[in-house]
CSV table of C-alpha atoms in Angstrom, one decimal:
chain,number,residue,atom,x,y,z
A,580,MET,CA,-33.2,29.6,-98.0
A,581,GLU,CA,-36.8,28.5,-98.3
A,582,SER,CA,-38.9,31.4,-99.6
A,583,SER,CA,-42.2,32.3,-97.9
A,584,ASN,CA,-44.4,31.4,-100.9
A,585,GLN,CA,-43.0,27.9,-101.3
A,586,THR,CA,-45.4,25.0,-100.4
A,587,ILE,CA,-44.0,22.4,-98.2
A,588,ALA,CA,-44.7,18.9,-99.5
A,589,GLN,CA,-46.8,16.8,-97.2
A,590,GLU,CA,-46.8,13.7,-99.2
A,591,PHE,CA,-44.6,12.0,-101.9
A,592,ILE,CA,-45.7,10.2,-105.1
A,593,PHE,CA,-43.9,7.1,-106.2
A,594,SER,CA,-43.0,7.6,-109.9
A,595,ALA,CA,-41.2,4.1,-110.5
A,596,PHE,CA,-44.5,2.2,-110.5
A,597,PRO,CA,-46.3,1.5,-113.8
A,598,TYR,CA,-49.3,3.7,-114.4
A,599,SER,CA,-51.0,1.3,-116.8
A,600,ARG,CA,-53.7,-0.7,-115.1
A,601,GLY,CA,-52.6,-3.9,-117.0
A,602,ASP,CA,-49.0,-3.5,-116.0
A,603,SER,CA,-49.8,-2.8,-112.5
A,604,VAL,CA,-51.8,-6.0,-112.2
A,605,ILE,CA,-49.0,-7.9,-113.9
A,606,CYS,CA,-46.6,-6.7,-111.2
A,607,PHE,CA,-49.1,-7.0,-108.3
A,608,VAL,CA,-49.8,-10.7,-108.7
A,609,PRO,CA,-46.2,-12.1,-108.5
A,610,LEU,CA,-45.4,-9.5,-105.8
A,611,LEU,CA,-48.4,-10.7,-103.6
A,612,PHE,CA,-47.3,-14.3,-104.2
A,613,ILE,CA,-43.7,-13.5,-103.1
A,614,TYR,CA,-44.9,-11.6,-100.0
A,615,THR,CA,-47.3,-14.3,-99.0
A,616,PHE,CA,-44.5,-16.9,-99.5
A,617,ILE,CA,-42.0,-14.9,-97.3
A,618,ILE,CA,-44.5,-14.6,-94.5
A,619,VAL,CA,-45.7,-18.2,-94.6
A,620,GLY,CA,-42.1,-19.6,-95.2
A,621,ASN,CA,-40.7,-17.7,-92.3
A,622,LEU,CA,-43.5,-18.5,-89.9
A,623,VAL,CA,-43.0,-22.2,-90.8
A,624,ILE,CA,-39.3,-22.0,-89.9
A,625,ILE,CA,-40.0,-20.2,-86.6
A,626,SER,CA,-42.8,-22.7,-85.7
A,627,VAL,CA,-40.6,-25.8,-86.6
A,628,VAL,CA,-37.6,-24.5,-84.6
A,629,GLN,CA,-39.8,-23.8,-81.6
A,630,LEU,CA,-41.7,-27.2,-81.8
A,631,ASN,CA,-38.6,-29.4,-82.1
A,632,THR,CA,-36.4,-29.8,-79.2
A,633,ARG,CA,-33.6,-31.1,-81.4
A,634,LEU,CA,-33.5,-27.7,-83.1
A,635,HIS,CA,-33.1,-25.8,-79.8
A,636,THR,CA,-29.4,-25.0,-80.7
A,637,PRO,CA,-27.6,-21.6,-81.2
A,638,MET,CA,-27.6,-22.0,-85.1
A,639,TYR,CA,-31.4,-22.6,-85.3
A,640,PHE,CA,-32.1,-19.9,-82.7
A,641,PHE,CA,-30.3,-17.3,-85.0
A,642,ILE,CA,-32.2,-18.7,-88.0
A,643,SER,CA,-35.6,-18.3,-86.4
A,644,ALA,CA,-34.5,-14.8,-85.2
A,645,LEU,CA,-33.5,-13.9,-88.8
A,646,SER,CA,-36.9,-15.3,-90.1
A,647,PHE,CA,-38.7,-13.0,-87.5
A,648,LEU,CA,-36.8,-10.0,-88.7
A,649,GLU,CA,-37.4,-10.9,-92.3
A,650,ILE,CA,-41.2,-10.7,-91.8
A,651,TRP,CA,-40.9,-7.2,-90.5
A,652,TYR,CA,-38.2,-6.2,-93.0
A,653,THR,CA,-40.5,-7.0,-95.9
A,654,THR,CA,-43.7,-5.8,-94.1
A,655,ALA,CA,-42.0,-2.3,-94.0
A,656,THR,CA,-42.1,-1.9,-97.8
A,657,ILE,CA,-44.1,-4.6,-99.7
A,658,PRO,CA,-47.7,-3.9,-98.5
A,659,LYS,CA,-47.3,-0.3,-99.5
A,660,MET,CA,-45.8,-1.4,-102.9
A,661,LEU,CA,-48.9,-3.6,-103.4
A,662,SER,CA,-51.3,-0.9,-102.5
A,663,SER,CA,-49.5,1.6,-104.7
A,664,LEU,CA,-49.7,-0.8,-107.7
A,665,LEU,CA,-53.6,-0.8,-107.3
A,666,SER,CA,-53.9,2.8,-106.5
A,667,GLU,CA,-54.1,5.6,-109.0
A,668,LYS,CA,-52.4,8.2,-106.8
A,669,LYS,CA,-49.5,6.0,-105.6
A,670,SER,CA,-48.7,8.4,-102.8
A,671,ILE,CA,-47.4,8.2,-99.2
A,672,SER,CA,-47.5,10.9,-96.5
A,673,LEU,CA,-44.4,12.6,-95.3
A,674,ASN,CA,-44.7,10.9,-91.8
A,675,GLY,CA,-45.5,7.6,-93.4
A,676,CYS,CA,-42.4,7.9,-95.5
A,677,LEU,CA,-40.2,8.6,-92.6
A,678,LEU,CA,-41.7,5.7,-90.6
A,679,GLN,CA,-41.1,3.4,-93.7
A,680,MET,CA,-37.5,4.5,-94.0
A,681,TYR,CA,-37.0,4.0,-90.2
A,682,PHE,CA,-38.4,0.5,-90.0
A,683,PHE,CA,-37.0,-0.7,-93.4
A,684,HIS,CA,-33.4,0.4,-92.3
A,685,SER,CA,-33.7,-0.6,-88.6
A,686,THR,CA,-34.8,-4.2,-89.4
A,687,GLY,CA,-32.3,-4.3,-92.3
A,688,ILE,CA,-29.3,-3.2,-90.1
A,689,SER,CA,-30.5,-5.7,-87.4
A,690,GLU,CA,-30.3,-8.5,-90.0
A,691,VAL,CA,-26.8,-7.3,-91.0
A,692,CYS,CA,-25.7,-7.5,-87.4
A,693,LEU,CA,-27.4,-10.9,-87.0
A,694,LEU,CA,-25.7,-12.4,-90.0
A,695,THR,CA,-22.5,-11.2,-88.5
A,696,ALA,CA,-23.3,-13.0,-85.1
A,697,MET,CA,-24.3,-16.1,-87.1
A,698,ALA,CA,-20.8,-16.1,-88.8
A,699,PHE,CA,-19.3,-15.8,-85.3
A,700,ASP,CA,-21.4,-18.7,-84.1
A,701,ARG,CA,-20.2,-20.9,-87.1
A,702,TYR,CA,-16.6,-19.9,-86.3
A,703,LEU,CA,-16.9,-21.0,-82.8
A,704,ALA,CA,-18.7,-24.2,-83.7
A,705,ILE,CA,-16.1,-25.3,-86.2
A,706,CYS,CA,-12.9,-23.8,-84.8
A,707,SER,CA,-13.6,-24.4,-81.0
A,708,PRO,CA,-15.9,-27.4,-80.9
A,709,LEU,CA,-15.0,-28.4,-77.4
A,710,HIS,CA,-15.6,-25.0,-75.9
A,711,TYR,CA,-18.6,-24.1,-78.1
A,712,PRO,CA,-21.3,-25.5,-75.8
A,713,THR,CA,-20.0,-23.5,-72.8
A,714,ILE,CA,-19.4,-20.3,-74.8
A,715,MET,CA,-22.5,-20.1,-77.0
A,716,THR,CA,-25.1,-20.5,-74.2
A,717,PRO,CA,-28.8,-19.7,-74.6
A,718,LYS,CA,-28.2,-16.6,-72.6
A,719,LEU,CA,-25.4,-15.4,-74.9
A,720,CYS,CA,-27.5,-16.1,-78.0
A,721,ALA,CA,-30.4,-14.0,-76.5
A,722,GLN,CA,-27.9,-11.2,-75.6
A,723,LEU,CA,-26.4,-11.2,-79.1
A,724,THR,CA,-29.8,-11.1,-80.8
A,725,LEU,CA,-31.0,-8.3,-78.6
A,726,SER,CA,-27.8,-6.3,-79.2
A,727,CYS,CA,-28.3,-6.8,-83.0
A,728,CYS,CA,-31.8,-5.4,-82.7
A,729,VAL,CA,-30.9,-2.5,-80.4
A,730,CYS,CA,-28.0,-1.6,-82.8
A,731,GLY,CA,-30.4,-1.8,-85.7
A,732,PHE,CA,-33.1,0.3,-84.2
A,733,ILE,CA,-30.8,3.0,-82.8
A,734,THR,CA,-28.5,3.5,-85.9
A,735,PRO,CA,-31.0,5.0,-88.4
A,736,LEU,CA,-32.5,7.4,-85.8
A,737,PRO,CA,-30.1,10.4,-86.3
A,738,GLU,CA,-30.5,10.2,-90.1
A,739,ILE,CA,-34.4,9.9,-89.8
A,740,THR,CA,-34.5,12.7,-87.2
A,741,TRP,CA,-32.5,15.1,-89.5
A,742,ILE,CA,-34.4,14.2,-92.6
A,743,SER,CA,-37.7,15.1,-90.7
A,744,THR,CA,-36.4,18.7,-90.3
A,745,LEU,CA,-35.8,19.3,-94.0
A,746,PRO,CA,-38.1,21.3,-96.1
A,747,PHE,CA,-39.5,19.5,-99.2
A,748,CYS,CA,-40.8,22.3,-101.4
A,749,GLY,CA,-40.0,21.3,-104.9
A,750,SER,CA,-41.2,18.2,-106.8
A,751,ASN,CA,-42.8,15.6,-104.7
A,752,HIS,CA,-42.3,12.8,-107.2
A,753,LEU,CA,-40.1,10.2,-105.6
A,754,GLU,CA,-38.1,8.1,-108.1
A,755,HIS,CA,-38.2,4.9,-106.3
A,756,ILE,CA,-40.6,2.1,-105.3
A,757,PHE,CA,-40.4,2.8,-101.5
A,758,CYS,CA,-38.9,5.6,-99.3
A,759,ASP,CA,-35.2,5.5,-99.0
A,760,PHE,CA,-32.6,8.1,-97.9
A,761,LEU,CA,-31.0,9.1,-101.2
A,762,PRO,CA,-34.3,9.4,-103.2
A,763,VAL,CA,-35.8,11.4,-100.4
A,764,LEU,CA,-32.8,13.7,-99.9
A,765,ARG,CA,-32.8,14.6,-103.6
A,766,LEU,CA,-36.2,16.2,-103.1
A,767,ALA,CA,-35.0,18.4,-100.3
A,768,CYS,CA,-34.9,22.2,-100.9
A,769,THR,CA,-31.6,22.9,-99.0
A,770,ASP,CA,-29.3,21.8,-101.9
A,771,THR,CA,-25.9,22.4,-100.3
A,772,GLN,CA,-26.8,20.9,-96.9
A,773,ALA,CA,-28.6,18.0,-98.7
A,774,ILE,CA,-25.5,17.2,-100.9
A,775,ILE,CA,-23.2,17.2,-97.7
A,776,MET,CA,-25.7,14.9,-95.9
A,777,ILE,CA,-25.9,12.5,-99.0
A,778,GLN,CA,-22.2,12.1,-98.8
A,779,VAL,CA,-22.3,11.6,-95.0
A,780,VAL,CA,-25.1,9.0,-95.4
A,781,ASP,CA,-23.0,7.2,-98.1
A,782,ILE,CA,-20.0,7.1,-95.7
A,783,VAL,CA,-22.3,5.7,-92.8
A,784,HIS,CA,-23.6,3.0,-95.0
A,785,ALA,CA,-20.3,2.2,-96.3
A,786,VAL,CA,-18.8,1.8,-92.8
A,787,GLU,CA,-21.8,-0.4,-91.8
A,788,ILE,CA,-21.5,-2.7,-94.7
A,789,ILE,CA,-17.7,-2.9,-94.8
A,790,THR,CA,-17.4,-3.5,-91.0
A,791,ALA,CA,-20.0,-6.4,-91.2
A,792,VAL,CA,-18.4,-7.8,-94.5
A,793,MET,CA,-14.9,-7.7,-92.9
A,794,LEU,CA,-16.0,-9.5,-89.6
A,795,ILE,CA,-17.9,-12.3,-91.6
A,796,PHE,CA,-14.9,-12.5,-94.0
A,797,MET,CA,-12.4,-13.0,-91.1
A,798,SER,CA,-14.7,-15.6,-89.5
A,799,TYR,CA,-14.7,-17.6,-92.8
A,800,ILE,CA,-10.9,-17.3,-93.2
A,801,GLY,CA,-10.7,-19.1,-89.8
A,802,ILE,CA,-13.4,-21.7,-90.8
A,803,VAL,CA,-11.7,-22.5,-94.1
A,804,ALA,CA,-8.3,-22.8,-92.4
A,805,VAL,CA,-9.8,-25.3,-90.0
A,806,ILE,CA,-11.8,-27.3,-92.6
A,807,LEU,CA,-8.6,-27.6,-94.8
A,808,ARG,CA,-6.8,-29.3,-91.8
A,809,ILE,CA,-9.6,-32.0,-91.5
A,810,ARG,CA,-8.2,-35.2,-93.0
A,811,SER,CA,-11.3,-37.0,-94.2
A,812,THR,CA,-13.3,-35.7,-97.3
A,813,GLU,CA,-16.6,-36.6,-95.4
A,814,GLY,CA,-15.5,-34.5,-92.4
A,815,ARG,CA,-14.7,-31.5,-94.6
A,816,ARG,CA,-17.9,-31.8,-96.4
A,817,LYS,CA,-19.9,-32.1,-93.1
A,818,ALA,CA,-18.1,-29.0,-91.7
A,819,PHE,CA,-18.6,-26.9,-94.7
A,820,SER,CA,-22.2,-27.9,-95.1
A,821,THR,CA,-23.1,-26.2,-91.8
A,822,CYS,CA,-22.0,-22.8,-93.3
A,823,VAL,CA,-23.4,-23.1,-96.9
A,824,SER,CA,-26.8,-21.7,-96.1
A,825,HIS,CA,-25.4,-18.8,-94.1
A,826,LEU,CA,-22.8,-18.0,-96.7
A,827,THR,CA,-25.4,-18.1,-99.5
A,828,VAL,CA,-27.8,-15.7,-97.7
A,829,PHE,CA,-24.8,-13.4,-96.9
A,830,LEU,CA,-23.6,-13.2,-100.5
A,831,LEU,CA,-27.2,-12.7,-101.8
A,832,PHE,CA,-28.2,-10.0,-99.3
A,833,PHE,CA,-24.8,-8.1,-99.1
A,834,GLY,CA,-24.2,-8.3,-102.8
A,835,SER,CA,-27.5,-6.3,-103.7
A,836,VAL,CA,-27.1,-4.1,-100.6
A,837,ALA,CA,-23.5,-3.2,-101.7
A,838,LEU,CA,-24.7,-2.2,-105.2
A,839,MET,CA,-27.3,0.1,-103.7
A,840,TYR,CA,-25.4,1.7,-100.8
A,841,LEU,CA,-21.7,1.6,-101.8
A,842,ARG,CA,-22.2,3.6,-105.0
A,843,PHE,CA,-21.0,6.9,-103.6
A,844,SER,CA,-21.1,9.5,-106.4
A,845,ALA,CA,-22.2,6.9,-109.1
A,846,THR,CA,-25.7,7.1,-110.4
A,847,TYR,CA,-27.9,4.4,-112.0
A,848,SER,CA,-31.0,4.7,-114.3
A,849,LEU,CA,-34.4,4.4,-112.6
A,850,PHE,CA,-34.7,1.0,-114.1
A,851,TRP,CA,-31.5,-0.3,-112.4
A,852,ASP,CA,-32.2,1.6,-109.2
A,853,THR,CA,-35.6,-0.3,-109.1
A,854,ALA,CA,-34.1,-3.6,-110.0
A,855,ILE,CA,-31.4,-3.4,-107.3
A,856,ALA,CA,-33.9,-2.3,-104.7
A,857,LEU,CA,-36.2,-5.3,-105.7
A,858,ALA,CA,-33.1,-7.6,-105.3
A,859,PHE,CA,-32.5,-6.8,-101.6
A,860,ALA,CA,-36.0,-5.8,-100.5
A,861,VAL,CA,-37.9,-8.5,-102.1
A,862,LEU,CA,-36.0,-11.3,-103.8
A,863,SER,CA,-33.3,-11.8,-101.1
A,864,PRO,CA,-36.1,-12.4,-98.4
A,865,PHE,CA,-38.0,-14.6,-100.9
A,866,PHE,CA,-35.0,-17.0,-101.3
A,867,ASN,CA,-34.0,-17.0,-97.5
A,868,PRO,CA,-36.7,-19.5,-96.5
A,869,ILE,CA,-35.9,-21.8,-99.5
A,870,ILE,CA,-32.2,-21.7,-98.6
A,871,TYR,CA,-32.7,-22.5,-95.0
A,872,SER,CA,-35.3,-25.1,-95.6
A,873,LEU,CA,-34.3,-26.9,-98.8
A,874,ARG,CA,-30.6,-26.9,-98.0
A,875,ASN,CA,-31.1,-27.9,-94.3
A,876,LYS,CA,-31.6,-31.6,-93.7
A,877,GLU,CA,-32.8,-31.1,-90.1
A,878,ILE,CA,-35.4,-28.4,-91.0
A,879,LYS,CA,-36.6,-30.5,-93.9
A,880,GLU,CA,-37.1,-33.6,-91.8
A,881,ALA,CA,-39.0,-31.5,-89.1
A,882,ILE,CA,-41.3,-30.1,-91.7
A,883,LYS,CA,-42.1,-33.5,-93.2
A,884,LYS,CA,-42.7,-34.8,-89.6
A,885,HIS,CA,-45.2,-32.1,-88.7
A,886,LEU,CA,-46.9,-32.3,-92.2
A,887,GLY,CA,-47.4,-36.1,-91.5
A,888,GLN,CA,-48.8,-35.4,-88.1
A,889,ALA,CA,-51.2,-32.8,-89.5
A,890,LYS,CA,-52.3,-35.2,-92.2
A,891,ILE,CA,-53.0,-38.0,-89.6
A,892,PHE,CA,-54.9,-35.5,-87.4
A,893,PHE,CA,-57.1,-34.4,-90.3
A,894,HIS,CA,-57.8,-38.1,-91.3
A,895,LYS,CA,-58.7,-38.9,-87.7
A,896,THR,CA,-61.1,-35.8,-87.5
A,897,ARG,CA,-62.8,-36.7,-90.8
A,898,ASP,CA,-63.3,-40.3,-89.7
A,899,LEU,CA,-64.9,-39.2,-86.4
A,900,LYS,CA,-67.4,-37.1,-88.4
């Protein structure tokens, strides 16, 4: 029980950031570059898909939806990381912490659901090409995307609501670079209840991740089985190339997420906790625009086309002056 003379913490202090000014600046510069690249890269993908009628297909609709979610997924944490690196106090209010956890997990779960929907889209495109246009209609694409977002934004609500009722009366030093369930729960005063809820949270995360992985895995078993039946090497290569970007993003994102949320009773050092968190919160979103642009011929050609048009426009503007 909470005693009457205990002070309830109203803010948390991130203790995983470097306190040396020089080290903070060294971390700040690459993080700012990465965040800028993520925002610009994803906005470019969204714009290119919207401006090119040839890219108005289910696959590119889902890619642009993923890019939109990536912008908000990273905005939930990175701006606060950047301000903490330059701030002496490196603190966040309790309400700010709850909001950060909610938006980080809601957009993250929405991405997990969307990656699963994208696997289903690739399965239909390769395994049922004749029925694909009639099944995967623009209406169904919009419904699937909306369902992913609804699922993402509802799923973390019970956990966030419960955490908001806990007393935080001990240390307010959060051993992480952003607010996340387990580091925050470790600071709660109600030890027995917190331990039980940590286990419940672990199980919920495990069910979410394993369900998505199994659905994607089953989709790719069907895809591989169909690809292997294609006689020509060129046909197999072309069919598999449409899945490479999605498969790469899936392995990169789920690999780091699994390390963080499928640990159960295992504990990592602060260094490895921070490294894994950076992998799925910063590095994975950083590589996604590169994967979807550099490994995608249609998007590369569309970007080149619009860059050429912009260059011609600026030349004409300059000549008129």
